[in-house]
Coordinates of C-alpha atoms in Angstrom, one line a residue:
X64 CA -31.8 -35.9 17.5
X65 CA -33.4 -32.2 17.8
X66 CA -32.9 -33.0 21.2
X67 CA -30.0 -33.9 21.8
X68 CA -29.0 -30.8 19.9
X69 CA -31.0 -28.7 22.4
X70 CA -29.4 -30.0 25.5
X71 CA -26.3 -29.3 23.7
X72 CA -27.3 -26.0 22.8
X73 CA -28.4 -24.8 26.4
X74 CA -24.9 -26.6 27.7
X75 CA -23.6 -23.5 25.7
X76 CA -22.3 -20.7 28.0
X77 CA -24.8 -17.8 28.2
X78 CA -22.9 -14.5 26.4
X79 CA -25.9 -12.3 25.7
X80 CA -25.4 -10.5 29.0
X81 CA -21.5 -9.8 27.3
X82 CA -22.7 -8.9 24.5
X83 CA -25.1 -6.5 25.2
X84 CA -22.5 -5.1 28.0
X85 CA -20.4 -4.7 24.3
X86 CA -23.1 -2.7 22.7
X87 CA -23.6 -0.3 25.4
X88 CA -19.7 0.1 25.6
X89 CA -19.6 0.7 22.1
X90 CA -22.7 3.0 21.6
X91 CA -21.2 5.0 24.3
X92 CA -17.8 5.7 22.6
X93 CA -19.5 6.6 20.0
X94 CA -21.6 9.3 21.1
X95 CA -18.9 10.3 23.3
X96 CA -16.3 10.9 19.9
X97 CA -19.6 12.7 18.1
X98 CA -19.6 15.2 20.6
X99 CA -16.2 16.9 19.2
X100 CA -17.5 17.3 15.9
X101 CA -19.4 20.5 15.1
X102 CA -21.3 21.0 11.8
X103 CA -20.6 24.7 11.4
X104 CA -23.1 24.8 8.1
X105 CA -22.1 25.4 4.4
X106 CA -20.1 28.2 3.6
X107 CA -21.7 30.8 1.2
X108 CA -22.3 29.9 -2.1
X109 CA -21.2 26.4 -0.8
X110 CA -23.8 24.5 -2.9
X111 CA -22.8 26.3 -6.5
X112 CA -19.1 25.8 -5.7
X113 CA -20.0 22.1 -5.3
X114 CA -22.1 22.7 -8.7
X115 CA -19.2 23.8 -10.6
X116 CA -17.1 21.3 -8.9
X117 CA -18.9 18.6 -10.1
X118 CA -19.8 19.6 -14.0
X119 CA -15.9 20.3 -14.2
X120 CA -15.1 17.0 -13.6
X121 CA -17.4 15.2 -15.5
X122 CA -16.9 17.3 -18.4
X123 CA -13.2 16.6 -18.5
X124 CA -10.6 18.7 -20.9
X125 CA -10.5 17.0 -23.6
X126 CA -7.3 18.8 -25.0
X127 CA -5.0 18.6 -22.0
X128 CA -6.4 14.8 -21.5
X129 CA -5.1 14.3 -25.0
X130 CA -2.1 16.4 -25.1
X131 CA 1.0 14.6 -25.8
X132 CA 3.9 16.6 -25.0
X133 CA 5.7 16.9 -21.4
X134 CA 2.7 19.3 -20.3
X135 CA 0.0 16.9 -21.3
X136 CA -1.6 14.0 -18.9
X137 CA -0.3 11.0 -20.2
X138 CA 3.3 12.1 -20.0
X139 CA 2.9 13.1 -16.2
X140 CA 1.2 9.6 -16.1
X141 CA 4.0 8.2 -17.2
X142 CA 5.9 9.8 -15.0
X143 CA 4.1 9.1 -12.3
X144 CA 4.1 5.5 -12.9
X145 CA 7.8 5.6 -13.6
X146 CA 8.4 7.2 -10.1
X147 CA 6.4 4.4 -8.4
X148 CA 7.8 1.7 -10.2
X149 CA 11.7 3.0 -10.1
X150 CA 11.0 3.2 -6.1
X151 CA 9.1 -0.2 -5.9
X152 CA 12.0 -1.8 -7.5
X153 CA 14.5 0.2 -5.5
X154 CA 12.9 -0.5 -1.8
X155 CA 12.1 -3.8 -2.6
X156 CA 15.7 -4.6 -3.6
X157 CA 17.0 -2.9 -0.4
X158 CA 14.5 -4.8 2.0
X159 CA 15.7 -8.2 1.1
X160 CA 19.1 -7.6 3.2
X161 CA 17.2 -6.5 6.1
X162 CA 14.2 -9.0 6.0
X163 CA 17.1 -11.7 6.3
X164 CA 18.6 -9.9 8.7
X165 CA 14.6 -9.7 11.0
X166 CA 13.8 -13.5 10.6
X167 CA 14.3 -15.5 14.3
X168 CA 15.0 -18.4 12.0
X169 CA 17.8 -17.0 10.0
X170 CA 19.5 -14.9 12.9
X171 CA 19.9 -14.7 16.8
X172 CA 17.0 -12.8 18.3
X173 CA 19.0 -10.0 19.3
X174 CA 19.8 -9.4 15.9
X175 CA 16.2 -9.8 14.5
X176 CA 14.9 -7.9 17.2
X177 CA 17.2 -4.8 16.1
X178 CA 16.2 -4.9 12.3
X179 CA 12.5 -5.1 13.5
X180 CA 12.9 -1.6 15.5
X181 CA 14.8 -0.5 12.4
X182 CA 11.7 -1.6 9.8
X183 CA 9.5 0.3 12.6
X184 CA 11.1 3.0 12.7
X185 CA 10.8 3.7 8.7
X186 CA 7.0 2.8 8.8
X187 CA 6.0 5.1 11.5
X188 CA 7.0 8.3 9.2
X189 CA 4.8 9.5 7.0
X190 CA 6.0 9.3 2.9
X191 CA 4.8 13.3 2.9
X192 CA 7.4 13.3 5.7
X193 CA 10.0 11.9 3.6
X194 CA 8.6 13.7 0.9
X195 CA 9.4 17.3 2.2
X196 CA 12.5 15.9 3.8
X197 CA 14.6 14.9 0.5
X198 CA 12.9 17.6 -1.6
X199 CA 15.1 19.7 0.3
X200 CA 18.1 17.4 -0.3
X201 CA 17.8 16.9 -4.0
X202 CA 15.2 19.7 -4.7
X203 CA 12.0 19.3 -6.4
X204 CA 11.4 16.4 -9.2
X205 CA 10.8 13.1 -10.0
X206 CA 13.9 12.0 -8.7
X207 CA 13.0 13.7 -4.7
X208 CA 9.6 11.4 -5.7
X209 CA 11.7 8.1 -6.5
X210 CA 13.9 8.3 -3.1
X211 CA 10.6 8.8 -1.5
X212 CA 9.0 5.9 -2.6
X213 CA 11.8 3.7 -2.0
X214 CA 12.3 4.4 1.9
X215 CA 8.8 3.9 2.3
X216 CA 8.6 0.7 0.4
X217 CA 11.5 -1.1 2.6
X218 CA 9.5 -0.4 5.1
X219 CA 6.0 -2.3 4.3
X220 CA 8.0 -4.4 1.7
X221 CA 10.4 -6.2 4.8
X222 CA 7.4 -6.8 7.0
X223 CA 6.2 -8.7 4.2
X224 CA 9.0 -10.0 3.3
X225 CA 9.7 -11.8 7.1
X226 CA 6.6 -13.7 7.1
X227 CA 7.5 -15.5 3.8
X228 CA 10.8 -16.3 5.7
X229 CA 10.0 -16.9 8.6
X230 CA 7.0 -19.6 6.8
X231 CA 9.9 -21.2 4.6
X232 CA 10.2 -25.1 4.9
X233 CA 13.9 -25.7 6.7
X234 CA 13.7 -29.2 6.0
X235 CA 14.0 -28.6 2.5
X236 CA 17.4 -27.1 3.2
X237 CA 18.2 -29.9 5.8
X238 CA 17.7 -32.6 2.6
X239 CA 19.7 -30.5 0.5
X240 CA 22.2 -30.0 3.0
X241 CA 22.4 -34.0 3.7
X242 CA 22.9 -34.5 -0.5
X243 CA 26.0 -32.1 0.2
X244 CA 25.4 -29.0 -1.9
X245 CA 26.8 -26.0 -1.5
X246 CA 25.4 -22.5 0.0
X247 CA 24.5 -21.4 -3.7
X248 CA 22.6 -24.4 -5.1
X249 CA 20.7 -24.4 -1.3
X250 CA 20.2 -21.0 -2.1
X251 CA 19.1 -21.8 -5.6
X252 CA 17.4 -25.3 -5.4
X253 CA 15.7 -24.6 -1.3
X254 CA 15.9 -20.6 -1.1
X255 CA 14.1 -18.7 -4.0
X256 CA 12.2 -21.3 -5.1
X257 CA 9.9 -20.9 -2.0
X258 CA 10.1 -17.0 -1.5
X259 CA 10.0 -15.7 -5.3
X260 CA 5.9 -16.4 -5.6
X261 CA 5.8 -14.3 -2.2
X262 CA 7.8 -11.6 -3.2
X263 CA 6.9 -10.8 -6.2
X264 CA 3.3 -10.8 -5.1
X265 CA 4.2 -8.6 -1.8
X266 CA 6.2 -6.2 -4.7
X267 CA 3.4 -6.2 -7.3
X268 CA 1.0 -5.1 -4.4
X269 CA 3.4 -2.3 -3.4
X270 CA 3.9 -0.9 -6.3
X271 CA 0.0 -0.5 -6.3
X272 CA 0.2 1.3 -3.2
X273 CA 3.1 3.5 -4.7
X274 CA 0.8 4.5 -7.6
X275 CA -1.3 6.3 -5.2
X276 CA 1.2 7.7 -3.1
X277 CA 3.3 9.2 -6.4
X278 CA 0.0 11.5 -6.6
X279 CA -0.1 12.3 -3.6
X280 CA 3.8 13.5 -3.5
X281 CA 3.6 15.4 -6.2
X282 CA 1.5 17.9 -4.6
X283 CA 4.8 18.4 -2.4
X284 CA 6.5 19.0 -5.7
X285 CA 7.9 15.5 -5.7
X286 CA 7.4 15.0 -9.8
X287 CA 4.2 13.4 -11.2
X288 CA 0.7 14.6 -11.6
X289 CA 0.5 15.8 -8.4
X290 CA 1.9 19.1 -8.8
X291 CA -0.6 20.2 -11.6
X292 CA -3.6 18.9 -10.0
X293 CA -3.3 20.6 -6.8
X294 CA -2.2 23.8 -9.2
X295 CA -5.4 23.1 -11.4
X296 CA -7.2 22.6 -8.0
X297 CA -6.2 26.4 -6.8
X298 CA -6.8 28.0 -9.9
X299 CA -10.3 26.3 -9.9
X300 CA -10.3 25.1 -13.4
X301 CA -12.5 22.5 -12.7
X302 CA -11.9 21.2 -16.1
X303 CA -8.5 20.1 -15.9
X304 CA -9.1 18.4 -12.6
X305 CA -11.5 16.4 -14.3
X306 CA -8.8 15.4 -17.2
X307 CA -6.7 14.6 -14.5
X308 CA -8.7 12.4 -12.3
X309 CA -9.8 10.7 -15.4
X310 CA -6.2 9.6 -16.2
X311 CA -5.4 8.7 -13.2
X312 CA -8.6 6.5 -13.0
X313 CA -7.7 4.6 -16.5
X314 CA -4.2 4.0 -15.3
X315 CA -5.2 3.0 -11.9
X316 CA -7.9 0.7 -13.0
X317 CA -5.3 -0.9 -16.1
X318 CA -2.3 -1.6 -13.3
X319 CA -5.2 -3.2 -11.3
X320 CA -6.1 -5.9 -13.7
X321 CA -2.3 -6.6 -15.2
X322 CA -1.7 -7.1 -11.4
X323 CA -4.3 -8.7 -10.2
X324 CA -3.6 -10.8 -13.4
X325 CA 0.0 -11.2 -12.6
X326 CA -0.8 -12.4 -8.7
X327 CA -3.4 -15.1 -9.2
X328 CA -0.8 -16.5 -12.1
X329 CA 1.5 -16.4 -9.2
X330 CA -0.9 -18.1 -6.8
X331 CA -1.7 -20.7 -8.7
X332 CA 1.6 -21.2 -10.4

């Protein structure tokens, strides 16, 4: 038996020479993309800023972490979350038309080809594109945040959303077709019954990703927390950073496990 199993093994095709041909490759575009970076040095006083940095956010501000009213964390938490959900709900509504629209197996391929370039299109901006862009529509606030996070989820949320249709079981529909229901209960009975597990678990992930990006457009004055961090951040009041951070970490962490909850429920029916 050993060996058989080296004849077998030196009947193998001989890649080391590749692989090493791989290495070199990739050694050499590496010290090729070093080269641009220069290490100009710490600025002055570089290692007390990071000092003070650090000892204002681990000692957090107790009163603004636990400060109620509209100036307090948890209410631009809340906001925050509300922007991201609103816009989850919102994008992932309005990519449902346009995935249907992208699947081959739904449409001609003309058609799906021209929803794809469409869905492309809205993914290769930026959300602090969009961001700026309908903050001078609407102005700053939570509502320039909410149309924000919609366009960008339609665009992430319909890529998704094709695969699960593209994946569906036609012969399902075929049966019910041959029992002679109508559109609606083949809609009803075939349809949803395969895609809601997908979408809800492709919408549950987005809105994860929409947490993080409602920060991030606040500092364009898109509503949330964003705003007052990057304001906390300029005035170096290290303390409030750290109040800040620390409620986002506590939200961030309890969405995590009600989601991650919510999509193995969903996985495993």
């Amino acid at each position: 038996m050993n060996a058989e199993i080296k004849k077998q093994l030196e009947r193998q095709p001989k890649t080391w020479v590749f692989q090493i041909i791989c290495a070199l490759v990739f050694v050499i575009l590496v010290a090729w993309s070093s080269s641009a970076v220069k290490f100009t040095g710490l600025a002055q006083g570089g290692m007390d800023i990071a000092k003070n940095i650090l000892v204002g956010i681990f000692t957090p501000d107790t009163e603004l972490l636990f400060n109620f009213t509209n100036q307090g964390v948890p209410y631009l938490l809340l906001e925050t979350m509300c922007i991201a959900f609103l816009g989850t709900i919102v994008g992932a509504i309005l990519a449902v038309p346009i995935a249907f629209l992208s699947a081959t197996n739904i449409v001609p391929k003309p058609v799906a080809l021209i929803g794809r370039l469409i869905i492309m299109a809205v993914r290769t901006i930026p959300a602090f594109v969009y961001g700026l862009m309908f903050i001078r529509v609407t102005g700053p606030g939570p509502f320039a945040g909410l149309l924000t996070m919609s366009l960008c989820s339609i665009g992430m949320v319909s890529k998704m959303y094709i695969e699960s249709i593209e994946d569906m079981d036609i012969k399902i529909l075929e049966s019910l077709d041959a029992c002679g229901c109508t559109t609606f209960q083949k809609i009803r009975y075939g349809i949803l019954p395969q895609l809601m597990p997908d979408f809800a678990s492709t919408i549950i992930y987005r809105f994860d990703m929409n947490l993080r990006d409602a920060t991030v457009l606040g500092l364009v004055g898109a509503g949330g927390i964003g705003a007052p961090l990057i304001f906390a951040m300029n005035a170096y009041r290290w303390n409030e950073v750290g109040a800040i951070l620390a409620g986002l970490i506590i939200l961030v962490l309890v969405i995590e496990f009600i989601s991650g909850k919510i999509r193995v429920k969903l996985a495993r029916g």
